[in-house]
PDB file of C-alpha atoms and ligand atoms in Angstrom:
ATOM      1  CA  UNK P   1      24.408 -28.040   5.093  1.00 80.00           C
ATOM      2  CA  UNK P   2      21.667 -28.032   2.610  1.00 90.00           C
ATOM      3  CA  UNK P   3      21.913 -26.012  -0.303  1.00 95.00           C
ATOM      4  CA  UNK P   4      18.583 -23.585  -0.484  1.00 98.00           C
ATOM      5  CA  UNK P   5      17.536 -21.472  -3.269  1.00 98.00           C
ATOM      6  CA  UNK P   6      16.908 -18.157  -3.038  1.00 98.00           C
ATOM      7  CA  UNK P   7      13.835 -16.045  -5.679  1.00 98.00           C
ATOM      8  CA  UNK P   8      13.851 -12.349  -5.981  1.00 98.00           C
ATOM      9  CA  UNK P   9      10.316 -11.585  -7.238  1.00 98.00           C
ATOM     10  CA  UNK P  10      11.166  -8.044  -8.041  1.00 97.00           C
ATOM     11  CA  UNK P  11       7.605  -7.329  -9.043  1.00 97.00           C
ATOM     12  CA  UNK P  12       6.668  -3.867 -10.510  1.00 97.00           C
ATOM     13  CA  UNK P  13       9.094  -2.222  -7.552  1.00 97.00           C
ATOM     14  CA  UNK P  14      12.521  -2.123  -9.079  1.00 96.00           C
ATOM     15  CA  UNK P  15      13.301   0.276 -11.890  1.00 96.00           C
ATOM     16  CA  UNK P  16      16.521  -0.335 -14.568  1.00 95.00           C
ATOM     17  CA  UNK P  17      18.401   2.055 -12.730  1.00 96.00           C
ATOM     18  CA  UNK P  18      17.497   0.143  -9.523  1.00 96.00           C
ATOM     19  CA  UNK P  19      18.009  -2.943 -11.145  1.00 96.00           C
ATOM     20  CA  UNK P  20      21.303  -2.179 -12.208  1.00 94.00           C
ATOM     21  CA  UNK P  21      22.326  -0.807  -8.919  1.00 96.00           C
ATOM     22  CA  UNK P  22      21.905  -4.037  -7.455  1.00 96.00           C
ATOM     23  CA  UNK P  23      23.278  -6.421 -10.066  1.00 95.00           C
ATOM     24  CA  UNK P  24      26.674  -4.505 -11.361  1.00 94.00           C
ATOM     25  CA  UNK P  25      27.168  -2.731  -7.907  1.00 96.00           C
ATOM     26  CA  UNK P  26      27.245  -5.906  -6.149  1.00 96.00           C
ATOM     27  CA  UNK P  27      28.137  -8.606  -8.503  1.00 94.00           C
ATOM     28  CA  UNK P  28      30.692 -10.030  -6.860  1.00 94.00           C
ATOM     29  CA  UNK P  29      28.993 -10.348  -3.716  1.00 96.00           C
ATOM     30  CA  UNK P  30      26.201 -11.770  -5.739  1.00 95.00           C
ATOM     31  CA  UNK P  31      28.592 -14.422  -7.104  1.00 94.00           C
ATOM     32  CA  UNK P  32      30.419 -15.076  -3.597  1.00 95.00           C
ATOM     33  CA  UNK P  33      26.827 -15.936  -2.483  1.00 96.00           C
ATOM     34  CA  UNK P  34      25.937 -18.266  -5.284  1.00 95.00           C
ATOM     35  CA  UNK P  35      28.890 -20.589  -3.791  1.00 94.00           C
ATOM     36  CA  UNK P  36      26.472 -21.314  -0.755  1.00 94.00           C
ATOM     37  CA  UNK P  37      22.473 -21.128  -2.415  1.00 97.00           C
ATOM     38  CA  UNK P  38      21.201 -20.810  -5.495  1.00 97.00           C
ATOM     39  CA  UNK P  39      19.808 -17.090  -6.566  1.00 97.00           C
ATOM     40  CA  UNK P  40      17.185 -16.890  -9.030  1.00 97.00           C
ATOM     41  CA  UNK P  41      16.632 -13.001  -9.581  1.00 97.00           C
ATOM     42  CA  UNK P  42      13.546 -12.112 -11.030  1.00 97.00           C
ATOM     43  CA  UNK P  43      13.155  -8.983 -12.903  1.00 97.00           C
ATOM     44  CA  UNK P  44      10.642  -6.769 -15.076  1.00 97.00           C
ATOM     45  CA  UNK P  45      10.439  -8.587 -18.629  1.00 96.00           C
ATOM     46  CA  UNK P  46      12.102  -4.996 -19.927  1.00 96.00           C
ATOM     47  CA  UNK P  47      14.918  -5.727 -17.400  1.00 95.00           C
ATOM     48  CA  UNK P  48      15.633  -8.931 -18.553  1.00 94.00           C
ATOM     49  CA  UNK P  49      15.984  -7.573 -21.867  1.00 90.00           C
ATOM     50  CA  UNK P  50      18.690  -5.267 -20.765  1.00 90.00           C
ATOM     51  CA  UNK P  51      20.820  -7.918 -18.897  1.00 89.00           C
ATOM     52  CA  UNK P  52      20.208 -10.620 -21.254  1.00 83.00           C
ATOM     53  CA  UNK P  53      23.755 -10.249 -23.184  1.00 83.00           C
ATOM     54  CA  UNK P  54      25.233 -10.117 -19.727  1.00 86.00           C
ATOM     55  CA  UNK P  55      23.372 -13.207 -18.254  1.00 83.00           C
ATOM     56  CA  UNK P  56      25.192 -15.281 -21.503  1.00 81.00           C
ATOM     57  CA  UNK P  57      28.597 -13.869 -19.623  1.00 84.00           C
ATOM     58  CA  UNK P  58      27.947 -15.601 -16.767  1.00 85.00           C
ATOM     59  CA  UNK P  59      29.854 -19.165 -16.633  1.00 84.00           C
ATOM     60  CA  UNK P  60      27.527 -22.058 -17.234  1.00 83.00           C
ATOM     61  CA  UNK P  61      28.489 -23.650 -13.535  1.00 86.00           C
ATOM     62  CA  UNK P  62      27.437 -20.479 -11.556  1.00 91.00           C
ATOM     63  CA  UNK P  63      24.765 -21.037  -9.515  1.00 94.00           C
ATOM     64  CA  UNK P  64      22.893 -17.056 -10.592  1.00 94.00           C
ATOM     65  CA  UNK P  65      19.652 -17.054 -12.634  1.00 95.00           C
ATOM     66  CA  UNK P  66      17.340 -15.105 -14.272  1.00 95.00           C
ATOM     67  CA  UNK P  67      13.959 -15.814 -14.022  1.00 97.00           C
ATOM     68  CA  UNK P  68      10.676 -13.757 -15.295  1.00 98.00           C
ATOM     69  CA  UNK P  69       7.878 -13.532 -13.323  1.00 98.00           C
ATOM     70  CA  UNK P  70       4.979 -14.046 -16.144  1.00 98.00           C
ATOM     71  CA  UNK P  71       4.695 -15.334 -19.446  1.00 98.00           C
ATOM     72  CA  UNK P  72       2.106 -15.839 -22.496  1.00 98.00           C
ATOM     73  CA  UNK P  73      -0.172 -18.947 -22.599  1.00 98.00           C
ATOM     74  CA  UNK P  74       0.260 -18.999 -26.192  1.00 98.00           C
ATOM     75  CA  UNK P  75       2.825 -19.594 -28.252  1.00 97.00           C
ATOM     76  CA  UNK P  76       2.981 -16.364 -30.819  1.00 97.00           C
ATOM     77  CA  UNK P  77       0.584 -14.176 -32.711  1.00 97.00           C
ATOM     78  CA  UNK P  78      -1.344 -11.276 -32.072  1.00 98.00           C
ATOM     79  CA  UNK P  79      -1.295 -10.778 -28.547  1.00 97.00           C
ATOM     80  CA  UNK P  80      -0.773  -7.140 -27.867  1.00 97.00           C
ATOM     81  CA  UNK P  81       1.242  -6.563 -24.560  1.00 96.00           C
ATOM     82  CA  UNK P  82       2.537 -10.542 -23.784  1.00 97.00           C
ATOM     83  CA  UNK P  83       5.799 -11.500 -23.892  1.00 98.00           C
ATOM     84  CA  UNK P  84       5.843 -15.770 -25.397  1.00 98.00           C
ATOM     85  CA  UNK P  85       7.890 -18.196 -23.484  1.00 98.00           C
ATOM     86  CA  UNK P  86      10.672 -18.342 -26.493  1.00 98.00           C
ATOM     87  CA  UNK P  87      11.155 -14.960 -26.360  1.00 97.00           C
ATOM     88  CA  UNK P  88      12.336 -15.541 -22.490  1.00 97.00           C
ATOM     89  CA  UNK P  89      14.441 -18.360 -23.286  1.00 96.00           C
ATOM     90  CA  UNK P  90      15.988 -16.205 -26.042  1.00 94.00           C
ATOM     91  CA  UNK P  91      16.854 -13.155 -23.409  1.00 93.00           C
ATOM     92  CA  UNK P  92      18.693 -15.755 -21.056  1.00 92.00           C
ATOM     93  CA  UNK P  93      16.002 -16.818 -19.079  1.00 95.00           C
ATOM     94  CA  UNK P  94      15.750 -20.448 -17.010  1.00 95.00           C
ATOM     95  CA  UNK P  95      12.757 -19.976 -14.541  1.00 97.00           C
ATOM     96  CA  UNK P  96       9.558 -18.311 -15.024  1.00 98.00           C
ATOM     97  CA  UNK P  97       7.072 -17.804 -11.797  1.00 98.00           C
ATOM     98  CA  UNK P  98       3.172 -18.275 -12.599  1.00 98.00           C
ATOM     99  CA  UNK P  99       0.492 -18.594 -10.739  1.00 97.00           C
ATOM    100  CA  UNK P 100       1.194 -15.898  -8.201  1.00 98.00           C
ATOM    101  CA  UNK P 101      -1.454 -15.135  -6.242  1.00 97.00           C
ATOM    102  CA  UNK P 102      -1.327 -11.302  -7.824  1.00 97.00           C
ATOM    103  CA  UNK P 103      -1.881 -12.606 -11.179  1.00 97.00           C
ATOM    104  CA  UNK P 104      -4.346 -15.015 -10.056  1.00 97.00           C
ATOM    105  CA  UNK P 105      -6.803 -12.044  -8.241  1.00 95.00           C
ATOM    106  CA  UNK P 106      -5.893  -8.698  -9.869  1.00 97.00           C
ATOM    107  CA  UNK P 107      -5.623 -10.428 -13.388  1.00 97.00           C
ATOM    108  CA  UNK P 108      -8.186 -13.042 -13.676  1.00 97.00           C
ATOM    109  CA  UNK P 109      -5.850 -15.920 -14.291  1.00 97.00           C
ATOM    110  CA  UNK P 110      -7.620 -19.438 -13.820  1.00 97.00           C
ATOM    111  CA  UNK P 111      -5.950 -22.365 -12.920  1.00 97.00           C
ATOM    112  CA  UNK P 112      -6.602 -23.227 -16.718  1.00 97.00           C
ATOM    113  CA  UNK P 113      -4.514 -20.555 -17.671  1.00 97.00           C
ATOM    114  CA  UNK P 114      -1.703 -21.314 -15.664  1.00 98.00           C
ATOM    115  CA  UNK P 115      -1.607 -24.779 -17.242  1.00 97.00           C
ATOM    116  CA  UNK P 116      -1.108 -23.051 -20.222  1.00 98.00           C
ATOM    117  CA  UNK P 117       1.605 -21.169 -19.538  1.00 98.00           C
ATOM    118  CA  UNK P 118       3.476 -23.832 -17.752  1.00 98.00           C
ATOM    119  CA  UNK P 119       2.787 -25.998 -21.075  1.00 97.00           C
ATOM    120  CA  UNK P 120       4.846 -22.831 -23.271  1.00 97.00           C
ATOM    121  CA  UNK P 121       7.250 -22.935 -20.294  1.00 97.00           C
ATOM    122  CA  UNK P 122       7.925 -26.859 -20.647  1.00 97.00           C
ATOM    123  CA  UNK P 123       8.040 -26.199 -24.285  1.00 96.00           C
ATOM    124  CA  UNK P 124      11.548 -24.333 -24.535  1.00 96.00           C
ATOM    125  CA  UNK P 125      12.772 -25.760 -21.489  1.00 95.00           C
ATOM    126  CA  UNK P 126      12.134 -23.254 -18.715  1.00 97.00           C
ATOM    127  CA  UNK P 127      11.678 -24.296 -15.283  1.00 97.00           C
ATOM    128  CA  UNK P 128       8.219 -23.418 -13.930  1.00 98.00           C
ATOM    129  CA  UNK P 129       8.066 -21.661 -10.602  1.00 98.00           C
ATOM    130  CA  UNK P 130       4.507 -22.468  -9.615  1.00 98.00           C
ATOM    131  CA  UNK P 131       3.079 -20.622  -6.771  1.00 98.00           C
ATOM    132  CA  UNK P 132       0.341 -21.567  -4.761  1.00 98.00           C
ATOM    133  CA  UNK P 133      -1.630 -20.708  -2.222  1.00 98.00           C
ATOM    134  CA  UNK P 134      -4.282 -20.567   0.133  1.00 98.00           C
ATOM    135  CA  UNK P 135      -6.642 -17.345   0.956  1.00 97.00           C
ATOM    136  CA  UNK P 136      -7.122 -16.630   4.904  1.00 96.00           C
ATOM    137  CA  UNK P 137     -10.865 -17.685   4.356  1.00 97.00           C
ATOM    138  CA  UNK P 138     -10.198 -21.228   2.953  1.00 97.00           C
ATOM    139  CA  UNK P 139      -7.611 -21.709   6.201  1.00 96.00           C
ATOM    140  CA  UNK P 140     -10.360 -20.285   8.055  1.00 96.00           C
ATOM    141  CA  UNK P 141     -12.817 -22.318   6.547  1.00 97.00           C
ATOM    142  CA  UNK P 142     -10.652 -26.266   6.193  1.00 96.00           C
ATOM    143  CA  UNK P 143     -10.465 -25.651   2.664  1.00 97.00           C
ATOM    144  CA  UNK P 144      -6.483 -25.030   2.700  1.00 97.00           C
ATOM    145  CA  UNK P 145      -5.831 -28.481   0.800  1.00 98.00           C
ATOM    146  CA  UNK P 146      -8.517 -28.558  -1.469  1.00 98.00           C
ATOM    147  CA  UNK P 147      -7.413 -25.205  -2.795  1.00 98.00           C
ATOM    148  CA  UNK P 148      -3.586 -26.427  -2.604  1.00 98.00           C
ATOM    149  CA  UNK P 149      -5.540 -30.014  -4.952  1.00 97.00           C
ATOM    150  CA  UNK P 150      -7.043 -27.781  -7.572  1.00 97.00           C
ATOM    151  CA  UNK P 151      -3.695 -25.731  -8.002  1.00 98.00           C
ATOM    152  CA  UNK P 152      -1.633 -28.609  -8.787  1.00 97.00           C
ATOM    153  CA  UNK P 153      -3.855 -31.323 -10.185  1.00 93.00           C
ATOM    154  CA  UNK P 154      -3.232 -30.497 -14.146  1.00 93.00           C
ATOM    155  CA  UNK P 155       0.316 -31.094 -13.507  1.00 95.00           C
ATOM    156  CA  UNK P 156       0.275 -35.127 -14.329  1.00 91.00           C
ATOM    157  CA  UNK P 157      -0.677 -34.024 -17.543  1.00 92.00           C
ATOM    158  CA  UNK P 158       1.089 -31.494 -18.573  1.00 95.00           C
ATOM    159  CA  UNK P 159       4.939 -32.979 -17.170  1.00 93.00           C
ATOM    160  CA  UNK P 160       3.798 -36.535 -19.115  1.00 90.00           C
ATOM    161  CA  UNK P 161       7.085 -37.487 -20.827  1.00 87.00           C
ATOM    162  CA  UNK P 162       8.877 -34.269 -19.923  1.00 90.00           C
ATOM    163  CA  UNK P 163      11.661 -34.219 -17.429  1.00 87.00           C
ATOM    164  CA  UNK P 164      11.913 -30.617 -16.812  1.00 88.00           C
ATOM    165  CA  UNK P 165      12.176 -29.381 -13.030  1.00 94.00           C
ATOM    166  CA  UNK P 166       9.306 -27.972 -11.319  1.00 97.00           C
ATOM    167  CA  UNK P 167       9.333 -24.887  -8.319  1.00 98.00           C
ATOM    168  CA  UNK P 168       6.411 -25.009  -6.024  1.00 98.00           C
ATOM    169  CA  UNK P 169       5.963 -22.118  -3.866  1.00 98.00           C
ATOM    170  CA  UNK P 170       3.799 -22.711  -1.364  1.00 98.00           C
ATOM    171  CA  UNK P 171       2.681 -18.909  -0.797  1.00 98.00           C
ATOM    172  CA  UNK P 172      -0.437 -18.303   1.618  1.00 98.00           C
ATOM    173  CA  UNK P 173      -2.193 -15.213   0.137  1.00 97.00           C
ATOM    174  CA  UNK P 174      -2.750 -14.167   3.674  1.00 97.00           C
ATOM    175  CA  UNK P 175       1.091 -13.957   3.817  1.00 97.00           C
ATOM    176  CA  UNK P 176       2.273 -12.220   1.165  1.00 97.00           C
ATOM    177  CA  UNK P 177       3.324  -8.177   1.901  1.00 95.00           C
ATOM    178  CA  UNK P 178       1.524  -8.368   4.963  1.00 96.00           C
ATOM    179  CA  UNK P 179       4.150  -9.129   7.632  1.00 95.00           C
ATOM    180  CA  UNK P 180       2.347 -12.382   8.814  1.00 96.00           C
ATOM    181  CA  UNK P 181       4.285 -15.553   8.781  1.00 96.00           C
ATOM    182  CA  UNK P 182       2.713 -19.302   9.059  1.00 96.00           C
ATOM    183  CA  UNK P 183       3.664 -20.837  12.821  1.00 96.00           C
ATOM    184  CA  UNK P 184       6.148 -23.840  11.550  1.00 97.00           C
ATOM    185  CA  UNK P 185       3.478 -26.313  12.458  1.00 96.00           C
ATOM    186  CA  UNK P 186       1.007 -24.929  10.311  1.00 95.00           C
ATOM    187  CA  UNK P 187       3.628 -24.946   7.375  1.00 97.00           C
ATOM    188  CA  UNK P 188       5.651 -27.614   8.328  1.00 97.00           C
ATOM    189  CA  UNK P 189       1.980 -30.009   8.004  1.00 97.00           C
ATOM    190  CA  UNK P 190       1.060 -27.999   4.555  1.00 98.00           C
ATOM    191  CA  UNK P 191       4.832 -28.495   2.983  1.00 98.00           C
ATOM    192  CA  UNK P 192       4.650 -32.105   3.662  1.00 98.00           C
ATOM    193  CA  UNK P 193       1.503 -32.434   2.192  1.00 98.00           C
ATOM    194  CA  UNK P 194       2.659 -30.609  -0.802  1.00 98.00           C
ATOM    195  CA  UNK P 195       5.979 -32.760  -1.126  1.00 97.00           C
ATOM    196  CA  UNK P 196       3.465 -35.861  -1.150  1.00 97.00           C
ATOM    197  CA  UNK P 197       1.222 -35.037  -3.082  1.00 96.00           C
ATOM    198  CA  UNK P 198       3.587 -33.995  -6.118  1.00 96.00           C
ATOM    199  CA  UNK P 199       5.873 -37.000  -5.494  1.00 94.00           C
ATOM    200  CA  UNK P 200       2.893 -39.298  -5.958  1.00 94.00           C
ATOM    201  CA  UNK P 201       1.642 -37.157  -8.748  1.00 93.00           C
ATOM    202  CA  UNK P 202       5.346 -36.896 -10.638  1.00 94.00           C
ATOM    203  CA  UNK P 203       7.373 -39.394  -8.929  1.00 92.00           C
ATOM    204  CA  UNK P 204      10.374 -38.327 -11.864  1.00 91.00           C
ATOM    205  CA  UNK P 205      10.909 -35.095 -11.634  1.00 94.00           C
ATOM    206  CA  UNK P 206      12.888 -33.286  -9.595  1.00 91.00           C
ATOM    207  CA  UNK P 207      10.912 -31.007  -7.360  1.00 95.00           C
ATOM    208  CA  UNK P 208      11.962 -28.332  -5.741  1.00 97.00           C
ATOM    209  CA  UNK P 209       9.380 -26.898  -2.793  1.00 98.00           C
ATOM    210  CA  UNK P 210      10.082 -23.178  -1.626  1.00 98.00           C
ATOM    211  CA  UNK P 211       8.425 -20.945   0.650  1.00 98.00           C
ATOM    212  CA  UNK P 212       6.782 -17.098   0.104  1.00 98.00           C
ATOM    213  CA  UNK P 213       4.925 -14.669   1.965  1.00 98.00           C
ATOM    214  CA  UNK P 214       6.967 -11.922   4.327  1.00 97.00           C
ATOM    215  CA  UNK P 215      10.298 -13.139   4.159  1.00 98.00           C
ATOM    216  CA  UNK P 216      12.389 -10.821   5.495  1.00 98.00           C
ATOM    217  CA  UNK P 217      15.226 -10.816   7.609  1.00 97.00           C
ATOM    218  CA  UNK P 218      13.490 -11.461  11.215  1.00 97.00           C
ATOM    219  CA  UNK P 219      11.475 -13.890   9.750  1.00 98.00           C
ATOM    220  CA  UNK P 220      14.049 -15.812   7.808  1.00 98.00           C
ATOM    221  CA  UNK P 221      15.856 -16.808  11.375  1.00 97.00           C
ATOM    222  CA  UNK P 222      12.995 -19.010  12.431  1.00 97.00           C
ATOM    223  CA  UNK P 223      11.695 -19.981   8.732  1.00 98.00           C
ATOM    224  CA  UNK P 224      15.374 -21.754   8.082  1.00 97.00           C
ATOM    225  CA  UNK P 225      14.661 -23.804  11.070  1.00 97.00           C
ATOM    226  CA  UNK P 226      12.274 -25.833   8.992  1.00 97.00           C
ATOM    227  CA  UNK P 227      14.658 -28.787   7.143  1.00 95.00           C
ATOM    228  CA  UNK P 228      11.633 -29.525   4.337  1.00 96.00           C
ATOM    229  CA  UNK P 229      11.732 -26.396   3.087  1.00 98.00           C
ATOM    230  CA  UNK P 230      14.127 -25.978  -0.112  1.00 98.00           C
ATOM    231  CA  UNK P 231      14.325 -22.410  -0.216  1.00 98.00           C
ATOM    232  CA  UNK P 232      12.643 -19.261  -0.364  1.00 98.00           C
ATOM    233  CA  UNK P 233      10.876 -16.562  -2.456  1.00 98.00           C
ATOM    234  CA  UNK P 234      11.123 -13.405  -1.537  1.00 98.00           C
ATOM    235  CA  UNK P 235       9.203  -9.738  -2.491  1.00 98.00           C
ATOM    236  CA  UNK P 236       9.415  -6.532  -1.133  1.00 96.00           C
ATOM    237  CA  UNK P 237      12.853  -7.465   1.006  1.00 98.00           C
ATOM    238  CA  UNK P 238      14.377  -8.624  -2.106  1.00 98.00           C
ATOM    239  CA  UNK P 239      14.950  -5.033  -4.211  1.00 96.00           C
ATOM    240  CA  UNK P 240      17.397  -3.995  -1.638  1.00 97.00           C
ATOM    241  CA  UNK P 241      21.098  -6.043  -1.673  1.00 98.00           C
ATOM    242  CA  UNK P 242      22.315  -6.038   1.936  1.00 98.00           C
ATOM    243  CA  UNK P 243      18.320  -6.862   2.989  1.00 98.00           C
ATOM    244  CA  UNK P 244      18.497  -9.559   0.238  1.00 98.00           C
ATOM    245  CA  UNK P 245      22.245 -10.745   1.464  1.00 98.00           C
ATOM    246  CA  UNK P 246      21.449 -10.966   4.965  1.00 98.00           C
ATOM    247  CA  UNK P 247      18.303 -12.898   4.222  1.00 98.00           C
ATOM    248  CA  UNK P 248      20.588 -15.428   2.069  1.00 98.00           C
ATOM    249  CA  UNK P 249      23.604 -15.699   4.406  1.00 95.00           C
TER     250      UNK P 249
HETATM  251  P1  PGA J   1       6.531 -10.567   0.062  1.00 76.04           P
HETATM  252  O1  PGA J   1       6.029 -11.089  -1.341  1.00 76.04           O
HETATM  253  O2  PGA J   1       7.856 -11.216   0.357  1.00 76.04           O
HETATM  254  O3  PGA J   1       6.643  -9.091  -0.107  1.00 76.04           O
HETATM  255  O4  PGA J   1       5.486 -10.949   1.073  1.00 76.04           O
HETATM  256  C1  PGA J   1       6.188 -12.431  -1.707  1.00 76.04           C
HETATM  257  C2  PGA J   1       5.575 -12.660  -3.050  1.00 76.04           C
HETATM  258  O5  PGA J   1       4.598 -11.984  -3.404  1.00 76.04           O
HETATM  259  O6  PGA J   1       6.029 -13.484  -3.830  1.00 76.04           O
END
């Protein structure tokens, strides 16, 4: 059976104590899980801090990570409130998401800015989860793939001589917290475009193409069904363990 990978985005839901709850509480089961997927958790960038010396604990051929969900376009200086993509490496961190769709309409962030950030990313070696994503009015209107084009064109450029790993999560905005899942046509024809598209664009590097947007554990049953898919990111189901577990197993 295929090995999938699994991405807590945590967002701004899960507190230390939370956080802690569900990493020491259940770290075995954690572990016992990481035999059969790979788990990327994804935590605050103060919560990283925390469990950074305990990420270093954790035996180079287990199949746990710690990802954050945001980082700095620019390298370092005076930039009051961002957190610089060494700094993350530093703390134990292998993954970074940007580009989600909550950074790209409550924060402004261009597609020019997300190039940035995957640039510092590429930099110190982090894997890049990149998420991406169509609105319900660019389905609505045929626009889905021209969207899904402008999210990922820069990324000839900015992988030239690199040989880092790339995440793409396909995430429909119309998806995401809102209970509605894509029919498996509908993402089955937009994951093979994706898988395409970035194997024409970056025929060397080893892509990885996961899907977001009310996974939960109804939806999961029916979403595994779907071979292309490499995995999963998950949001609000993900802060609790046995929700997260029973999406996983
Ligand atoms: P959701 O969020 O699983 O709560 O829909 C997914 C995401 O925002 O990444």
């Amino acid at each position: 059976m295929k090995r999938l990978l699994y991405i807590a985005n945590w967002k701004m839901t899960v507190t230390p104590e939370k956080a802690c709850a569900f990493y020491f509480d259940n770290k075995n089961e954690l572990l016992e899980l990481t035999k059969k997927a790979d788990i990327i958790l994804c935590p605050s960038f103060v919560i990283l801090g925390m469990l950074s010396q305990h990420i270093s604990e954790l035996s180079s051929d287990c199949h746990l990570f710690f990802g954050a969900q945001n980082c700095s376009e620019y390298e370092k200086g005076a930039y009051t409130g961002e957190v610089d993509a060494l700094t993350l490496k530093q703390v134990g961190c292998t993954f970074c998401i940007v580009g989600h769709s909550e950074r790209r309409t409550l924060f402004g962030e261009t597609n020019e800015v997300i190039a940035g950030k995957i640039q510092q990313l590429l930099t110190h070696n982090i894997t890049p989860i990149l998420c991406i994503g169509e609105t319900r009015q660019e389905r609505e209107e045929g626009n889905t793939i021209a969207v899904l084009e402008k999210q990922l064109h820069y990324l000839d450029d900015l992988y030239k001589h690199r040989s880092t790993s790339l995440v793409i999560a396909y995430e429909p905005v119309w998806a995401i917290g809102t209970g509605i899942v894509p029919s498996l046509e509908e993402l089955s024809a937009t994951i093979a475009w994706i898988k395409a598209y970035t194997k024409k664009k970056l025929p060397n590097i080893d892509i990885v193409c996961v899907y977001g947007g009310s996974v939960n554990q109804e939806s999961i049953k029916e979403l595994k069904t779907l071979s292309q898919l490499d995995g999963f990111l998950i949001g609000g189901a993900s802060s609790d363990f046995q929700t997260f577990k029973n999406i996983v197993v």
